[in-house]
Coordinates of C-alpha atoms in Angstrom, one line a residue:
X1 CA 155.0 -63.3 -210.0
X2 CA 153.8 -59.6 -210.7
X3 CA 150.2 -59.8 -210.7
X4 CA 148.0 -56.6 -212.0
X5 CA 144.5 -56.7 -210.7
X6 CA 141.9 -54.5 -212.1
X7 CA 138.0 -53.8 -211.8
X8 CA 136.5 -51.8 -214.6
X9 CA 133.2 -53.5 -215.3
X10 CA 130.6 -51.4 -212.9
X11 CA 131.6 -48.5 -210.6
X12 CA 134.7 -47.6 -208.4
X13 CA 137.4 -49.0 -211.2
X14 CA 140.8 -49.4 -209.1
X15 CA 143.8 -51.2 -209.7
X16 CA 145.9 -53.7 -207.6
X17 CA 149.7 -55.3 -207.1
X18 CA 150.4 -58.0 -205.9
X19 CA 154.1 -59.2 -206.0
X20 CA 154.9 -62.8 -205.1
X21 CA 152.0 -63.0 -203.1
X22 CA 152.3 -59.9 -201.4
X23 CA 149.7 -57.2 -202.1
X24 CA 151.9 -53.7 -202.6
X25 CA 149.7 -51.8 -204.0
X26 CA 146.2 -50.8 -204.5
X27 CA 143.9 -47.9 -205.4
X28 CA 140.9 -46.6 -206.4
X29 CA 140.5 -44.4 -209.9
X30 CA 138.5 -41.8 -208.3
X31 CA 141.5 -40.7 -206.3
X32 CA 143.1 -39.8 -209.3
X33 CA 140.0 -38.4 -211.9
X34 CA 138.7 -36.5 -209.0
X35 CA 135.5 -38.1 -210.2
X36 CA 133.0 -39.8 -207.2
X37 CA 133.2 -43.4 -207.8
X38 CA 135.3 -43.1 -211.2
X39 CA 132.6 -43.3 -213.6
X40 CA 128.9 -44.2 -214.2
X41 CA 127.5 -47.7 -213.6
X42 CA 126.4 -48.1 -216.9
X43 CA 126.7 -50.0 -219.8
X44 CA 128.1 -47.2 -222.2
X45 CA 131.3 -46.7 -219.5
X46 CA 132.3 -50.5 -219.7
X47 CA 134.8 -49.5 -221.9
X48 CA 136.8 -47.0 -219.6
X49 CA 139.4 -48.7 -217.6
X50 CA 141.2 -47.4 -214.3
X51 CA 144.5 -46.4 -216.1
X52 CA 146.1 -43.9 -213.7
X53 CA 145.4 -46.3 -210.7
X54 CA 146.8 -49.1 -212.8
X55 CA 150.2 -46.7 -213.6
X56 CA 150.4 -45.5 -210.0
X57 CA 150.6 -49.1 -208.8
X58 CA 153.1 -50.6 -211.3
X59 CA 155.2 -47.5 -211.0
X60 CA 154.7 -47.6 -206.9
X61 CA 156.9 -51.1 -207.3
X62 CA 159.0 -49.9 -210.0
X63 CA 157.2 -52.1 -212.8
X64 CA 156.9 -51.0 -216.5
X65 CA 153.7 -52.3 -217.8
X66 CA 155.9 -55.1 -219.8
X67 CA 156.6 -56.1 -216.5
X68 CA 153.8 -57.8 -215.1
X69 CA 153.1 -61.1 -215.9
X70 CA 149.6 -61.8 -215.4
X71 CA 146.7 -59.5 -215.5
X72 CA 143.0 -60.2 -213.4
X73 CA 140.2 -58.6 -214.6
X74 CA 137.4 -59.2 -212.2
X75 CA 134.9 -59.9 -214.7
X76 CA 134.0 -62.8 -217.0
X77 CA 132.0 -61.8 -220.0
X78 CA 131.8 -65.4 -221.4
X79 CA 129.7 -66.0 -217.7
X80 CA 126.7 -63.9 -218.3
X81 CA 123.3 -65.1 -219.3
X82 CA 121.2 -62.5 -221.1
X83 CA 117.7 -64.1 -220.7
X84 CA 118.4 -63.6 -216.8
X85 CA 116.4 -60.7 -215.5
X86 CA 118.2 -58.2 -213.2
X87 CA 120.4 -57.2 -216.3
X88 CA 119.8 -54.1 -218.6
X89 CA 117.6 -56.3 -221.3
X90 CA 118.6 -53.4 -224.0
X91 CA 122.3 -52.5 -223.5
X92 CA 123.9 -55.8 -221.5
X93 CA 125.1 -56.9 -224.7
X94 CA 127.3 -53.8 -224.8
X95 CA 128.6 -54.1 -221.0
X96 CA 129.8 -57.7 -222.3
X97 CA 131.2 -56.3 -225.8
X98 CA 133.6 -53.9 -223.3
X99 CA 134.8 -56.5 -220.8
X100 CA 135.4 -59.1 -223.8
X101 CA 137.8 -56.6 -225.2
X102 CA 139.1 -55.6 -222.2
X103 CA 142.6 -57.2 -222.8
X104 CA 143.0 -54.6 -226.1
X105 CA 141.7 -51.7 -224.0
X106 CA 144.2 -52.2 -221.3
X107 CA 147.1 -52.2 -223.7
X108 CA 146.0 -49.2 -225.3
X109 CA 145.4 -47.5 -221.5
X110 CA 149.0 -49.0 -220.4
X111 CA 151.2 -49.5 -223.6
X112 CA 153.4 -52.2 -223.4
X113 CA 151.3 -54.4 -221.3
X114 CA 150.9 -58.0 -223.0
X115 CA 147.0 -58.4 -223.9
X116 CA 147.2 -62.3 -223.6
X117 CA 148.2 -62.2 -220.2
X118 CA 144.7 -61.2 -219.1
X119 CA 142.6 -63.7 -217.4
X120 CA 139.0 -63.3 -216.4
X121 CA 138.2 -64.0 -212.9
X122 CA 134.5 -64.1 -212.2
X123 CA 133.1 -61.2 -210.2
X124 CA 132.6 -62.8 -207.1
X125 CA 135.4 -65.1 -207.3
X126 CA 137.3 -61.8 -207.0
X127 CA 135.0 -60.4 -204.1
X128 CA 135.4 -64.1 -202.3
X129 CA 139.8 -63.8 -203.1
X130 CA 139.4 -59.9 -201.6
X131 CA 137.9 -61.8 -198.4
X132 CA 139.1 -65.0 -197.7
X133 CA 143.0 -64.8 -199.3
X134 CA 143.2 -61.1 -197.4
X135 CA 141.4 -62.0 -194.1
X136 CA 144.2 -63.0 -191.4
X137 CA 142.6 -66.5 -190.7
X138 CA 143.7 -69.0 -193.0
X139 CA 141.2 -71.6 -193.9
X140 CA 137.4 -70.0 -193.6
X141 CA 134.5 -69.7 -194.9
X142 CA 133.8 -66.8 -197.4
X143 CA 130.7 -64.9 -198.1
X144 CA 130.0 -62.0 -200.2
X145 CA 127.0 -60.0 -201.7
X146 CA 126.5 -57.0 -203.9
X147 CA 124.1 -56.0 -206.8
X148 CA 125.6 -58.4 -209.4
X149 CA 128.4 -60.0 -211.5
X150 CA 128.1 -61.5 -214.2
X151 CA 124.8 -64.0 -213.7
X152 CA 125.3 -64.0 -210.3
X153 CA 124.8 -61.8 -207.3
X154 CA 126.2 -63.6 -204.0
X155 CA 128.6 -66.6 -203.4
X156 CA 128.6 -68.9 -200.2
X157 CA 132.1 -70.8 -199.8
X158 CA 135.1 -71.3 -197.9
X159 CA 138.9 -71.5 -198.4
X160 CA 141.3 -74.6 -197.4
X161 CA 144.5 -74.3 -198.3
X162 CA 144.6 -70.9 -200.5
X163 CA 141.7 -72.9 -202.8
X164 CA 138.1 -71.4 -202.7
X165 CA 135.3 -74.2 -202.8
X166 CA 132.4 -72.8 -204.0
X167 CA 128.9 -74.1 -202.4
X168 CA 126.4 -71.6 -203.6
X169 CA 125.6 -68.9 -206.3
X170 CA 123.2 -66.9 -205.7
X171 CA 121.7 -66.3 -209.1
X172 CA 120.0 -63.6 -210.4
X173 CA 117.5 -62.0 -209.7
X174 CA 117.7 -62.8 -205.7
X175 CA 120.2 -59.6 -205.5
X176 CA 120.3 -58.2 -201.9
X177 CA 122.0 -55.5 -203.0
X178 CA 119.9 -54.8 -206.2
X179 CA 117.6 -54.7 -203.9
X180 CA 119.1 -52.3 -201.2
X181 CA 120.1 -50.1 -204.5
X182 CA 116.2 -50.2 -205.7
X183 CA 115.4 -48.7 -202.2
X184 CA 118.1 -46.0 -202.3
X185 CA 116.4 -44.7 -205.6
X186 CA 113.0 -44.9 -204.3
X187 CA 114.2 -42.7 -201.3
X188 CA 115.3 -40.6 -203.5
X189 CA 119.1 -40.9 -202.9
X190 CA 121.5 -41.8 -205.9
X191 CA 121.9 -45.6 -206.4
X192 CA 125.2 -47.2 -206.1
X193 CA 126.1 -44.4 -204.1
X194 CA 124.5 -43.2 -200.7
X195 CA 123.1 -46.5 -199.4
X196 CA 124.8 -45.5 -196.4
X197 CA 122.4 -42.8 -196.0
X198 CA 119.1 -44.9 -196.5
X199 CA 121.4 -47.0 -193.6
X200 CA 121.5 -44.2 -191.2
X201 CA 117.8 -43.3 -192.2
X202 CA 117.0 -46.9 -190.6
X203 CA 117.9 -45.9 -187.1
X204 CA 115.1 -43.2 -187.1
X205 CA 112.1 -45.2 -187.6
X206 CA 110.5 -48.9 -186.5
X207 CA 110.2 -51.5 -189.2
X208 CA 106.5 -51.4 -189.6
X209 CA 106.8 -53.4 -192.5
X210 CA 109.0 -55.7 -191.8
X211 CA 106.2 -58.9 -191.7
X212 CA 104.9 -57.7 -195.5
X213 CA 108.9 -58.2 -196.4
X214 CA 109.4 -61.2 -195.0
X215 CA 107.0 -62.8 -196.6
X216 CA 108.5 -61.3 -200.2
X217 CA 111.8 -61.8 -199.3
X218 CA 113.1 -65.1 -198.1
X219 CA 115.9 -67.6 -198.3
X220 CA 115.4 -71.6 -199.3
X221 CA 117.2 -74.6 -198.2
X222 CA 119.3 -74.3 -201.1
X223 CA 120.5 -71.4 -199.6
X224 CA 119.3 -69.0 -202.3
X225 CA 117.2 -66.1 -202.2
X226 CA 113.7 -65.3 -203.3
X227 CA 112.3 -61.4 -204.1
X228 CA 108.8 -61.0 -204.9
X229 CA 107.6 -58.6 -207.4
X230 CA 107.9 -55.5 -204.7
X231 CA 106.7 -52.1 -205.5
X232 CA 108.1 -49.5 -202.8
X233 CA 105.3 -47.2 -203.3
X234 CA 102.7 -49.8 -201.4
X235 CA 104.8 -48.5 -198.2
X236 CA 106.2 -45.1 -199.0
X237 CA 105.7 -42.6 -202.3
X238 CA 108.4 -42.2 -203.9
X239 CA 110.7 -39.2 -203.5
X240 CA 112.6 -36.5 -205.2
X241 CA 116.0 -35.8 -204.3
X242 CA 115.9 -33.7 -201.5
X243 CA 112.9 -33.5 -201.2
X244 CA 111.0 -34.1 -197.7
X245 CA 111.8 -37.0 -195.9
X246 CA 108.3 -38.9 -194.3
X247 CA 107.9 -41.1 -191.5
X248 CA 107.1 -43.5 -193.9
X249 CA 110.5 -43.2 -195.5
X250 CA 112.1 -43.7 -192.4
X251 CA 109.8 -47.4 -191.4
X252 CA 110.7 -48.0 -195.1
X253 CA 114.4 -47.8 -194.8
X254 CA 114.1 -49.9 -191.1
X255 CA 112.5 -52.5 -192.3
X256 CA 114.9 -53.6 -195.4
X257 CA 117.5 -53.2 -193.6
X258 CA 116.1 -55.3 -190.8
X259 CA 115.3 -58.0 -193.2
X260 CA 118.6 -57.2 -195.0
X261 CA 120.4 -58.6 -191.6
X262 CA 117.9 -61.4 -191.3
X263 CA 118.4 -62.3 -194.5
X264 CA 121.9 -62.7 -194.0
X265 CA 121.7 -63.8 -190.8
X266 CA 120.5 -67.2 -192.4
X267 CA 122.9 -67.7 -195.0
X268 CA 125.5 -67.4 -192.3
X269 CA 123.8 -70.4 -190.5
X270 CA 123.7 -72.1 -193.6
X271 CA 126.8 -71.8 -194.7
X272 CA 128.5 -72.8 -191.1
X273 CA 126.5 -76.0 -191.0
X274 CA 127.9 -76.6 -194.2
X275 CA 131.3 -75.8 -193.6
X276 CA 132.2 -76.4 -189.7
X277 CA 134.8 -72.9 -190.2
X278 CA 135.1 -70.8 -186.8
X279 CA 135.9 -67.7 -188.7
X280 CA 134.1 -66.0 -191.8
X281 CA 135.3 -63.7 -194.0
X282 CA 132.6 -61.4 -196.2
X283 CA 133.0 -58.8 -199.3
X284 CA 130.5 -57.8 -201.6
X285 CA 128.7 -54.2 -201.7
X286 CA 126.5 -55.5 -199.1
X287 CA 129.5 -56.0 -196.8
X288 CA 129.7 -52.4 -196.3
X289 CA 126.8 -52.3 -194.3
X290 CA 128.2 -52.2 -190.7
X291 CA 124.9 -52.7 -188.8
X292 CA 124.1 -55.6 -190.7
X293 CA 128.3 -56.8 -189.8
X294 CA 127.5 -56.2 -186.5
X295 CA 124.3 -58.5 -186.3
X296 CA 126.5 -61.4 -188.1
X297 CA 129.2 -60.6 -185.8
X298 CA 126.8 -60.5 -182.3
X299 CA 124.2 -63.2 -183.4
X300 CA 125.3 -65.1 -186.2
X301 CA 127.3 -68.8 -185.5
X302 CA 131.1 -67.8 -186.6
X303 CA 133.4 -67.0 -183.5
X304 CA 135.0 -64.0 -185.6
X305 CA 134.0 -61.9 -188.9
X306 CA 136.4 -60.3 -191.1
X307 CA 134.9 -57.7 -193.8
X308 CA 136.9 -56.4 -196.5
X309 CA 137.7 -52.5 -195.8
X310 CA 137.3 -52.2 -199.8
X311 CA 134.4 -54.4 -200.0
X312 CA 132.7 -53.0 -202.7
X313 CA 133.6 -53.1 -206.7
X314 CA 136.9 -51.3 -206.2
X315 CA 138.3 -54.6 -203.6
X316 CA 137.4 -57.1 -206.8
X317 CA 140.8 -55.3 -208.5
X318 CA 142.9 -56.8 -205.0
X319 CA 140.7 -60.5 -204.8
X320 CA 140.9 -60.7 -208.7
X321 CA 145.2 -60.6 -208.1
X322 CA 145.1 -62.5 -205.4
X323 CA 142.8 -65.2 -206.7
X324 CA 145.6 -65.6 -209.6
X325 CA 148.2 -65.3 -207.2
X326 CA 146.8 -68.5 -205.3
X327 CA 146.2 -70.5 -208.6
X328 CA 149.4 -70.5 -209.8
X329 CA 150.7 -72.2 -206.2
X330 CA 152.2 -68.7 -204.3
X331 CA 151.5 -68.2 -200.7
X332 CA 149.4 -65.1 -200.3
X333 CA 149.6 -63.0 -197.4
X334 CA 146.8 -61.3 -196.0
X335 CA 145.9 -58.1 -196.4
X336 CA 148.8 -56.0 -194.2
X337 CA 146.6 -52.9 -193.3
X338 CA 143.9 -50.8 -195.8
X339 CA 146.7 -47.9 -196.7
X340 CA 148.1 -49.6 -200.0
X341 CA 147.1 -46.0 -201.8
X342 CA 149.0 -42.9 -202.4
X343 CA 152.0 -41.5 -200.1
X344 CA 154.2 -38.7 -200.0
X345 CA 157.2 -37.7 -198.9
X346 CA 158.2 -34.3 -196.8
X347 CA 160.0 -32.7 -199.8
X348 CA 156.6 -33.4 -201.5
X349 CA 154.1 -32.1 -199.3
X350 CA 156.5 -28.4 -198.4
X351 CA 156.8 -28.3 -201.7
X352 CA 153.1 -28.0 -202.2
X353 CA 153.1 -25.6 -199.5
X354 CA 155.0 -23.5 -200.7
X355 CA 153.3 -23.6 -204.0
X356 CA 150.2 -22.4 -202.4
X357 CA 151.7 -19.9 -200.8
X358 CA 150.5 -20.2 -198.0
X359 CA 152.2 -19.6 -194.4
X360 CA 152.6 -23.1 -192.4
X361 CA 155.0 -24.4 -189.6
X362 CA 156.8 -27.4 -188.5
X363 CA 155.8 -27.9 -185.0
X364 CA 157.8 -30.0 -182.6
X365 CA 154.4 -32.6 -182.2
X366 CA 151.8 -32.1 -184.7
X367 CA 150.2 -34.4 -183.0
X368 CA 149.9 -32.3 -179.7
X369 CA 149.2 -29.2 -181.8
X370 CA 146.0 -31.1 -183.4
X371 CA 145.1 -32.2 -179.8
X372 CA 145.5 -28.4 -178.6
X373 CA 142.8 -27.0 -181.8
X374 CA 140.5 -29.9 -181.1
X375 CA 140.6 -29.2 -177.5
X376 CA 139.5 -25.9 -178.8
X377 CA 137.0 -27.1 -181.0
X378 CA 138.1 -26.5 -184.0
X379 CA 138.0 -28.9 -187.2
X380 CA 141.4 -30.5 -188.3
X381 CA 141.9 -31.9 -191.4
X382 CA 144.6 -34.5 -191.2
X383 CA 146.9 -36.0 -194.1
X384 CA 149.2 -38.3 -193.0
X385 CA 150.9 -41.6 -194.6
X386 CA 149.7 -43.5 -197.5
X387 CA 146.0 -43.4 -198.8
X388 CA 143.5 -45.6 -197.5
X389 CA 142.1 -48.1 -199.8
X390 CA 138.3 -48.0 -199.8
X391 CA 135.5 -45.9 -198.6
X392 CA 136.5 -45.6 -195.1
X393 CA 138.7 -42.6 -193.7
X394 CA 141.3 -44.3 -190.8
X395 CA 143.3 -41.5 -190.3
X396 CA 145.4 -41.5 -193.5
X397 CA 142.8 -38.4 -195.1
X398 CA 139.9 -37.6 -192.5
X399 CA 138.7 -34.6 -191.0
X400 CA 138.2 -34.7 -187.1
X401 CA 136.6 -32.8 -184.2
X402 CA 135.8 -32.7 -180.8
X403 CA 133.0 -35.8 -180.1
X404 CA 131.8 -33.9 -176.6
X405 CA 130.0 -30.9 -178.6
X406 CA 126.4 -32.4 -179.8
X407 CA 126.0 -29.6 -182.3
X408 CA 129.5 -31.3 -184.3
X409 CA 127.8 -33.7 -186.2
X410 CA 125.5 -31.9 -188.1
X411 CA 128.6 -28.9 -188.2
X412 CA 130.4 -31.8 -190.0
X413 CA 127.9 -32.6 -192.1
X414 CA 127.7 -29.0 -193.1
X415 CA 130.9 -28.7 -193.9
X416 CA 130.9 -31.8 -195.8
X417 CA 127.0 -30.9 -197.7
X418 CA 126.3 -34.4 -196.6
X419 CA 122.7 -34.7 -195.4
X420 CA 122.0 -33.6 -191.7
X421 CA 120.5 -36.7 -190.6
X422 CA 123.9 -38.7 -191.1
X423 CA 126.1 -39.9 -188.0
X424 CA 130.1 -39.3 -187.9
X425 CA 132.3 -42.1 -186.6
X426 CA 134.7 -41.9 -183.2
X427 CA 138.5 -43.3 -183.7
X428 CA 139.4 -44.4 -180.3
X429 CA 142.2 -46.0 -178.8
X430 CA 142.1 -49.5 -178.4
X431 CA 142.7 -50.3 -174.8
X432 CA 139.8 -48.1 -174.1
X433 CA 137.3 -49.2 -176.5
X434 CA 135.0 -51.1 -174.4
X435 CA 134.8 -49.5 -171.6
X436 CA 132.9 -46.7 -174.1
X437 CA 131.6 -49.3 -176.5
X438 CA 129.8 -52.6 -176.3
X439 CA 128.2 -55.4 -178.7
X440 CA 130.6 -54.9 -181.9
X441 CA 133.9 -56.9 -181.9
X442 CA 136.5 -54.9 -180.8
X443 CA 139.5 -54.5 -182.1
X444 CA 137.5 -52.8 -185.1
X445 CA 140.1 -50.9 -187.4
X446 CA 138.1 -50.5 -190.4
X447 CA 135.2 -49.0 -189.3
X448 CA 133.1 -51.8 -190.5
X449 CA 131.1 -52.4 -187.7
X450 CA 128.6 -50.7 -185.4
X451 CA 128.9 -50.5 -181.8
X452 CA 126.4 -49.3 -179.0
X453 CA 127.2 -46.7 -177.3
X454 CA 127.8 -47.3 -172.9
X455 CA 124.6 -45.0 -171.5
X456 CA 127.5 -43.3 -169.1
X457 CA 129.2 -42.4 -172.3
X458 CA 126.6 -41.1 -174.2
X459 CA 126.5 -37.7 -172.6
X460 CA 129.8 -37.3 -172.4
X461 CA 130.4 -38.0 -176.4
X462 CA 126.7 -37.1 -177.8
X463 CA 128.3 -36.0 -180.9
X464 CA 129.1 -39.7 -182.5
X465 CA 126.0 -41.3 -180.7
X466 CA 123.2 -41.9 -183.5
X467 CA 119.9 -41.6 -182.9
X468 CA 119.6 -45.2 -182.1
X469 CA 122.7 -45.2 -179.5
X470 CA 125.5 -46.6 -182.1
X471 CA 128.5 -45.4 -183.6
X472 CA 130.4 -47.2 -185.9
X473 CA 133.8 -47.2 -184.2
X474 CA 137.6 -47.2 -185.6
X475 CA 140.2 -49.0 -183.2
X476 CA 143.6 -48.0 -183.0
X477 CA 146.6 -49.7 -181.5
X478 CA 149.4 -48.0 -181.1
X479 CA 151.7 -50.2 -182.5
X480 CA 150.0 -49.7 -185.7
X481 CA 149.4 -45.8 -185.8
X482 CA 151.5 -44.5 -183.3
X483 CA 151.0 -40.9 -184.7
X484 CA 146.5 -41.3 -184.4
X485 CA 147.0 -42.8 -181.5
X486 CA 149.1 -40.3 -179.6
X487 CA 146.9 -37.4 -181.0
X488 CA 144.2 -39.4 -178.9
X489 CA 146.0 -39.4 -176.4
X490 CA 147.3 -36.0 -176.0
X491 CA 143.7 -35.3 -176.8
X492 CA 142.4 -37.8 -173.6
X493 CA 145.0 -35.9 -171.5
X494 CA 143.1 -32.3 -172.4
X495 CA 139.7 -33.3 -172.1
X496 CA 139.6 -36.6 -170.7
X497 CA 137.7 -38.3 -174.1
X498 CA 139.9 -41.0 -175.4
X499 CA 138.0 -40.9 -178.9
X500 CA 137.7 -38.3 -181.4
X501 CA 135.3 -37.6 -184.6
X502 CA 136.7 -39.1 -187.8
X503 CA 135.0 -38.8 -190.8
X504 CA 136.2 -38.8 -194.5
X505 CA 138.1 -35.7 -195.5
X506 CA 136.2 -34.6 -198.6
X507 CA 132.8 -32.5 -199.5
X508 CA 129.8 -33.8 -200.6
X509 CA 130.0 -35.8 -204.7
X510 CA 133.8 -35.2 -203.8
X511 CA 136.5 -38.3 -203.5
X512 CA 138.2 -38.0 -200.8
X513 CA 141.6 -36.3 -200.9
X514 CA 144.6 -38.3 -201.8
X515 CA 147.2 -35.5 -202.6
X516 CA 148.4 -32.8 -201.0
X517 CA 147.2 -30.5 -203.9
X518 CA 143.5 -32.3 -202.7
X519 CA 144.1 -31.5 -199.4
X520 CA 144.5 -27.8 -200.0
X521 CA 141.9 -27.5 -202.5
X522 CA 139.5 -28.7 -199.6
X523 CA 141.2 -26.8 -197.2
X524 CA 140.4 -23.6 -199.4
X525 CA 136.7 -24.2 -200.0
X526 CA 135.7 -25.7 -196.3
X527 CA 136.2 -24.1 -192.9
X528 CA 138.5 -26.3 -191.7
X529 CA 140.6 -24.8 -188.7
X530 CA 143.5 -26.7 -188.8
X531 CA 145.2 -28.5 -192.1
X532 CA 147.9 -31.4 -191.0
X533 CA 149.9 -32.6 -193.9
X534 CA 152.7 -34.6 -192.8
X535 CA 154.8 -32.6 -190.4
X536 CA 153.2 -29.4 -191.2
X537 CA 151.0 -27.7 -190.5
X538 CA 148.3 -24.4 -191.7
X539 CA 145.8 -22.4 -189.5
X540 CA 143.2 -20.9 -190.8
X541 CA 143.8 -17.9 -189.2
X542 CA 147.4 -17.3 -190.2
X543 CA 146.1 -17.1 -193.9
X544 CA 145.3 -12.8 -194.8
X545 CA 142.3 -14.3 -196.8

């Protein structure tokens, strides 16, 4: 069967293919628009659906939208509740008007496409498919976790068999990541958006408060969660964007997040004493918050964790496929690797080149030139392969540098107008990873999970150390990404660091590149040293600016 997935409901709208059980294809909207998570998570935008994602996918399989023959749509309108609070009392009504007609408004986005072939999967139903279906275990149990679906806001579960048995909604309005989002506001960062940031902010600061919020915010025995009437400004006034950041901001941040992870911590135990599975598999919004990962992963009962590298919204557009996929009796596969998105070929990306006009070369290696200019120091924006699928650059579209000069972290974060207290991430080669890294799981290859940082190794790589001695880590096996990985180690071989910064090649309220034509727009604007695309490449200063 050719299954279409698609999320449209909230933020990140992306579309996904999956083909007789086989995911082929998935990506997000903003990769396309150019727009940071594709639209506003409002209830006026219900309406837009991810159209160019959905036409890049059926056309990456050769598929006319008469083609497919079942559509997801990772949202059930007839599912929500409109008494429950945590919804938008004034305008939910509106949210559920769009997604009720979404069948009508993807055949007018992809004409041809049959409108009864939609099916509504519930919003965490997708997340839990997006987990469990794509984690390489089999049977497990499933978790997952964001701001909210439907009526709900969490699901506790596991799969046997390809079937998901559901054990426990969390209902609204016990939302962890409502919660998390309400903090990121109050911080004065942009919700739905840069809880990363009020994530980093955590490692700067004690959780002073962290006895207040534990006694607001708690779990029961039936494994759901209770939030207190909390007002932020008790602990911390609120703040303007960009405006000064207080110690009080920082013990604020530290302590949700370290009741975030406790929090989880004991719905993990609950839901392995319910189920008996070695292996859990986790999605959700929340899921994208590696130091809490890493806590389940180091502390919590399961012998391994899997987390979704599209865990937020966007990944509901895969589990929504998959879960049909499942349901109509097709094996599903896991989820091969996270680069389902855009590729190109060489004819593509010269061509490009040459539209630019700008000078470039084919080198013999570009992987030892890009070791020789980050020997040198010098950024290199690299572009290679399909597009990642997700918020995490793994060396499909990321800028790296040289992890043994302190002062690259906040020169990254310059470049990028990203906000100076924010770490960058090491890619590292995966026979050396813990000899640099301990506590995470290793192999890590979606950068979903933090790691300390070895005290002999912190001197010698200060740049992707953290305040708080982490870094959140990408593994790569050569077998996988034999190009990365023999960058690194032409790179090891020069300088004797096996690891490298990676972070996302993009500026600030900026996707990150998927095209070539991307690539050299950033490029352009950004003082990037080096530009890899493909077998190419462009220095700097070659160009007679």
């Amino acid at each position: 069967m050719r299954i279409l997935g698609i999320n449209a409901v909230f933020h990140d709208p992306a579309a996904a293919l999956v083909v007789d059980g086989e995911p082929v294809a998935a990506a997000e909207e903003e990769r396309f628009t150019r727009r940071k998570h594709g639209k506003s998570p409002v209830p006026f935008a219900a309406w837009e659906q991810p159209e160019r994602s959905a036409a890049w996918c059926l056309a990456e399989a050769g598929l006319r939208p008469s083609d497919v023959d079942i559509v997801g749509f990772s949202y059930d309108p007839g599912l929500v509740q409109h008494e429950l609070s945590g919804l938008d009392p004034e305008w939910e009504h509106l949210r559920t008007e769009f997604a009720g007609r979404a069948p009508w408004l993807l055949r007018s986005a992809l004409p041809g496409l049959d409108p009864d072939g939609v099916r509504f999967v519930p919003h965490h139903v997708a997340h839990a498919a997006s987990a469990g279906l794509a984690a390489p275990f089999g049977d497990c149990a499933v978790l997952t976790a964001d701001g909210r679906g439907e009526s709900t806001c969490g699901l506790l579960g596991q799969y046997r068999s390809g079937r998901l048995e559901v054990l426990a909604e969390q209902s609204l309005p016990g939302s962890l990541g409502l919660l998390y989002e309400s903090l990121t506001a109050h911080l004065g960062f942009r919700r739905s958006s840069d809880e990363y940031d009020v994530m980093a902010l955590a490692g700067y600061a004690k959780p002073t408060y962290l006895p207040d919020l534990t006694d607001l915010v708690r779990v029961g025995d039936d494994a759901q969660i209770r939030i207190d009437r909390l007002d932020w400004s008790r602990w911390a006034p609120p703040r303007e964007p960009d405006g000064e950041l207080l110690d009080e901001h920082a013990q604020l941040a530290a302590s949700v997040q370290t009741r975030l992870e406790e929090l989880l911590l004991e719905l993990a135990g609950w839901l392995h004493r319910e189920t008996g599975q070695p292996e859990l598999a986790v999605a959700g919004g929340v899921a994208l918050n590696c130091v809490a990962n890493t806590r389940l992963a180091a502390e919590g009962p399961f012998d391994e964790v899997w987390v979704q590298p599209a865990a937020g919204d966007a990944g509901t557009a895969l589990g929504a496929a998959m879960h049909l996929a499942a349901q109509a009796g097709e094996r599903v596969r896991p989820m091969p690797a996270a680069d389902l998105g855009r590729g190109f070929g060489e004819a593509e990306l010269e061509s490009a080149l040459q539209a630019a006009r700008l000078p470039y070369e084919r080198p013999d290696d570009v992987a030892t030139t890009a070791a020789d200019s980050l020997a040198r120091n010098e950024i290199v924006g690299w572009f290679q392969g399909r597009a990642e699928f997700g918020p995490r650059a793994l060396g499909h579209r990321s800028l790296l540098a040289h992890p043994g000069h302190a002062e690259n972290a906040e020169r990254l974060n310059e470049v990028k107008g990203s906000e100076r207290f924010r770490p960058v991430a090491p890619v590292v080669l995966a026979e050396r990873a813990a000899e640099i890294f301990d506590r995470g799981p290793v192999p890590s290859p979606f950068m979903l999970f933090v790691h300390d940082v070895r005290s002999d190794w912190r001197q010698r790589i200060p740049a992707v150390v953290h305040v708080d001695g982490t870094a959140r880590i990408q593994t790569v096996d050569r077998a996988d990404e034999p190009l990365l990985a023999r960058l690194l180690g032409e790179f090891a071989e020069r300088t004797g660091l096996p690891t490298v910064i990676n972070t996302s090649f993009n500026t600030a309220g900026r996707p990150m590149v998927d095209s070539p034509a991307d690539a050299l727009e950033c490029f352009g604007s950004s003082p990037i040293d080096l530009l890899v695309l493909g077998p190419f490449v462009v220095r700097r200063a070659a160009i007679a600016w």
